[in-house]
PDB file of C-alpha atoms in Angstrom:
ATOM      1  CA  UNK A   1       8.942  58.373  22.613  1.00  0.00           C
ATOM      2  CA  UNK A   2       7.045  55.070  22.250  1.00  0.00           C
ATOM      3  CA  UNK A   3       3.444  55.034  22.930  1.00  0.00           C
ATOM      4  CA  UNK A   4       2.106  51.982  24.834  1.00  0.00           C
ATOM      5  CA  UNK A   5      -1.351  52.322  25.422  1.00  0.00           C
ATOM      6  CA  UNK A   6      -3.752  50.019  23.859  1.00  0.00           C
ATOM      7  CA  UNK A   7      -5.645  50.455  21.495  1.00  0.00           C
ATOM      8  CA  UNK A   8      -9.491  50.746  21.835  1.00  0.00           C
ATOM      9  CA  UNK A   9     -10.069  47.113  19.981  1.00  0.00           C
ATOM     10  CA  UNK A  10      -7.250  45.858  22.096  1.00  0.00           C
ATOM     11  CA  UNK A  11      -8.988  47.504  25.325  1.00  0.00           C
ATOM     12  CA  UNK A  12     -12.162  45.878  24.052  1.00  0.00           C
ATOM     13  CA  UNK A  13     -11.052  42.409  24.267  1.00  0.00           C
ATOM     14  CA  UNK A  14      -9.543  42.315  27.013  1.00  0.00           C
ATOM     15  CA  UNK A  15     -12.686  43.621  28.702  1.00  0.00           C
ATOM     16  CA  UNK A  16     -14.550  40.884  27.388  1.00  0.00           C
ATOM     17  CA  UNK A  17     -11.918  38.727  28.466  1.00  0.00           C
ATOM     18  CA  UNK A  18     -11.944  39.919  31.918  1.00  0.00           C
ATOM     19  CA  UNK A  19     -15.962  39.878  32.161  1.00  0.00           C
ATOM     20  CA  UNK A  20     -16.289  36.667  30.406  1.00  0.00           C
ATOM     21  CA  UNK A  21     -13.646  35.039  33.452  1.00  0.00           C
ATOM     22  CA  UNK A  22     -15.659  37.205  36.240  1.00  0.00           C
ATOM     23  CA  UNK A  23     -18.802  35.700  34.546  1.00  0.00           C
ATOM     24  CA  UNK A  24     -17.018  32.127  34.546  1.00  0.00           C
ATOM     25  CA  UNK A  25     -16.511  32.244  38.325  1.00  0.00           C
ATOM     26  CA  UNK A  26     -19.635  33.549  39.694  1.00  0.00           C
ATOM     27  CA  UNK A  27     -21.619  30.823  37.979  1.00  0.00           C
ATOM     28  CA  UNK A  28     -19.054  28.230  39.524  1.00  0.00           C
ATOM     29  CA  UNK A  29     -19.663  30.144  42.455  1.00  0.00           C
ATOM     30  CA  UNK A  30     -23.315  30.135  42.310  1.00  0.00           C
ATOM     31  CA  UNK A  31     -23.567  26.098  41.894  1.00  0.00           C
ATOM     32  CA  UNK A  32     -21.327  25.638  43.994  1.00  0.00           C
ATOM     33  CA  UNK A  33     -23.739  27.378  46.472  1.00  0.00           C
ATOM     34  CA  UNK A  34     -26.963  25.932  45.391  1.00  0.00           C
ATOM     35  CA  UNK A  35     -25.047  22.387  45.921  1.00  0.00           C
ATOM     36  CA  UNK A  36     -24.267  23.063  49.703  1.00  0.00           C
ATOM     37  CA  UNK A  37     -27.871  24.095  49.746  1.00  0.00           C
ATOM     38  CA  UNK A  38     -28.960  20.839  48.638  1.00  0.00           C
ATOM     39  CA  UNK A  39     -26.499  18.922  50.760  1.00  0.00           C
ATOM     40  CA  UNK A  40     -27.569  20.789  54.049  1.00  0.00           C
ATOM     41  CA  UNK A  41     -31.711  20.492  53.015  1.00  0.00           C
ATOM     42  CA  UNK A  42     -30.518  16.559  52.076  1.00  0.00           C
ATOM     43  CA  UNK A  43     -28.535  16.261  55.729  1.00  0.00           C
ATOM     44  CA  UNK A  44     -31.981  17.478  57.476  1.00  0.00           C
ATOM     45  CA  UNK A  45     -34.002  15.191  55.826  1.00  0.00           C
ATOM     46  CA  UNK A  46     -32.143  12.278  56.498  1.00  0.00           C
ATOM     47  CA  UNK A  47     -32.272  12.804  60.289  1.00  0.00           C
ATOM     48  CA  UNK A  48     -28.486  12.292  60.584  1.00  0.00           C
ATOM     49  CA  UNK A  49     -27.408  12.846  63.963  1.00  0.00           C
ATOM     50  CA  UNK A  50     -27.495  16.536  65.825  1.00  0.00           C
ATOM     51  CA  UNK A  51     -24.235  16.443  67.071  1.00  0.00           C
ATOM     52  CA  UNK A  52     -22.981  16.025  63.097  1.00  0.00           C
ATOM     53  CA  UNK A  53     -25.524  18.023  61.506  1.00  0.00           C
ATOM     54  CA  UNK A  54     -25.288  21.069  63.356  1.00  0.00           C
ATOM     55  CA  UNK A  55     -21.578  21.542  63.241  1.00  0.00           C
ATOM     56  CA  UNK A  56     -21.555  20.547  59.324  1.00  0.00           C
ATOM     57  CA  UNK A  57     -24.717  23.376  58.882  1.00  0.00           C
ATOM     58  CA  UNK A  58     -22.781  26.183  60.116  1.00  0.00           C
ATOM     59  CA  UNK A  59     -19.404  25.085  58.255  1.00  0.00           C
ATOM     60  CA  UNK A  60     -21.674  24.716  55.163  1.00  0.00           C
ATOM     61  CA  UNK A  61     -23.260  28.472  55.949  1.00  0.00           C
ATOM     62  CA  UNK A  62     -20.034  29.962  56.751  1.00  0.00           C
ATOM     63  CA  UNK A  63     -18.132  29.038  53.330  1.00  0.00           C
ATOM     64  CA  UNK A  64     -21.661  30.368  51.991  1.00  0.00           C
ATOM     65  CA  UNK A  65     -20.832  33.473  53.067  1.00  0.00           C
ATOM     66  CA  UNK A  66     -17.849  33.748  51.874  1.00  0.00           C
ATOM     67  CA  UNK A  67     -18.831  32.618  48.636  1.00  0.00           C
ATOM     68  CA  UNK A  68     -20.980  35.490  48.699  1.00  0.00           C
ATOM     69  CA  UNK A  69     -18.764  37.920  49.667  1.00  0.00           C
ATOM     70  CA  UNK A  70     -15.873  37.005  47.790  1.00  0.00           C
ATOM     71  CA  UNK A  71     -17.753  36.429  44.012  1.00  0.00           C
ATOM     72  CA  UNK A  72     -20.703  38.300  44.735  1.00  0.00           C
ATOM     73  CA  UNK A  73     -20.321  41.548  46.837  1.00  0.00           C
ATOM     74  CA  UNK A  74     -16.641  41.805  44.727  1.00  0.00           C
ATOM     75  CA  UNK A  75     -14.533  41.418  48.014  1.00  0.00           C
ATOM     76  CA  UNK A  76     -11.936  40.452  45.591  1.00  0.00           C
ATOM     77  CA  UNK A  77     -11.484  43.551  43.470  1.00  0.00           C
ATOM     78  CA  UNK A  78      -9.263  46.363  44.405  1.00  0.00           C
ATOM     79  CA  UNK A  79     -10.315  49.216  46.260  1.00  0.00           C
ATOM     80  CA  UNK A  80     -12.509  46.778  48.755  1.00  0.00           C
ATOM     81  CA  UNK A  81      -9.823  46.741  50.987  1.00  0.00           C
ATOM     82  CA  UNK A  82     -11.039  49.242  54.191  1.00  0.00           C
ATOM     83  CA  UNK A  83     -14.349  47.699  53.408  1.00  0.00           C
ATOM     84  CA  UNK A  84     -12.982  44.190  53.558  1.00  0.00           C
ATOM     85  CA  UNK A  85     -10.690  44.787  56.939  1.00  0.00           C
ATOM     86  CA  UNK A  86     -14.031  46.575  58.534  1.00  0.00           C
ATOM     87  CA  UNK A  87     -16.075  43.614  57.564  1.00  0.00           C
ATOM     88  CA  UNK A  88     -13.598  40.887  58.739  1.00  0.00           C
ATOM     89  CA  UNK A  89     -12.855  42.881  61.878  1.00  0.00           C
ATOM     90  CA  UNK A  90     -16.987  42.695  62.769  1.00  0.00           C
ATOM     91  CA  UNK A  91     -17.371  38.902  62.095  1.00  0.00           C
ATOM     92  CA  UNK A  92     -13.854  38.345  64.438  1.00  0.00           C
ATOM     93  CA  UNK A  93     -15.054  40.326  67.405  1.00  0.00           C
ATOM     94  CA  UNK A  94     -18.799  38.511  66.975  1.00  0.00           C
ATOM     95  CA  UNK A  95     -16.930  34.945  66.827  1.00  0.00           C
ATOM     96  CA  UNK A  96     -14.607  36.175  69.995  1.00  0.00           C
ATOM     97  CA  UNK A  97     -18.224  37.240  71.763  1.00  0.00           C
ATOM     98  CA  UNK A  98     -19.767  33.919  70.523  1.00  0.00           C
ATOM     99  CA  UNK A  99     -16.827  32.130  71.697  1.00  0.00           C
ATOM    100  CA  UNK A 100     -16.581  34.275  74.900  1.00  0.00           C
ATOM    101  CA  UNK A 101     -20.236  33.566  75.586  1.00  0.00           C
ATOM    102  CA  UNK A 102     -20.536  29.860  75.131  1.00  0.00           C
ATOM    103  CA  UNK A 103     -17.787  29.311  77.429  1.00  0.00           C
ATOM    104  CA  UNK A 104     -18.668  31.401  80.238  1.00  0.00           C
ATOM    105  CA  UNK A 105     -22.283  29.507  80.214  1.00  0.00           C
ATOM    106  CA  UNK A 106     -20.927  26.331  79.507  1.00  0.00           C
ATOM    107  CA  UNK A 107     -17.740  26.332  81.993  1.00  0.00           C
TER     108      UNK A 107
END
């Protein structure tokens, strides 16, 4: 019978591997960030018009957050998934109440 687990060296490096890529990301992740900082702080002190601005702020937070919770809170790794699907649930029912809101006072 063959045996076909790796070795600890071999186990070793492909950790480092694996946390080197993780590490890889969440700095891309975390300029990436910082950049749509400076582009929304850079939009406000320009004065560009409110009905741009505003719309381009919350697109600019939103991707934020999922920035965050993708690279940062480890969304993406397995075993997240009942915490994912409780998470997305809450921010779908508060965008249907946002949503549900605005139109009722704006109809």
């Amino acid at each position: 019978m063959a045996n076909h687990s790796k070795s600890p060296s071999q186990q070793m490096d492909f950790e480092k591997k694996q946390h080197k890529e993780e590490m890889k990301q969440q700095v891309i992740s975390f300029v990436m960030m910082i950049l749509f900082t400076i582009v929304a702080f850079s939009m406000v002190l320009l004065e560009i018009n409110s009905y741009f601005l505003i719309p381009t702020l919350i697109l600019l937070a939103v991707v934020q957050v999922l920035f965050q919770l993708y690279y940062f809170m480890h969304m993406k790794n397995k075993g997240h998934d009942m915490v994912a699907m409780m998470m997305y649930g809450g921010i779908s029912v508060a965008v249907l109440t946002i949503i549900t809101f605005t139109t009722i006072i704006w109809w």
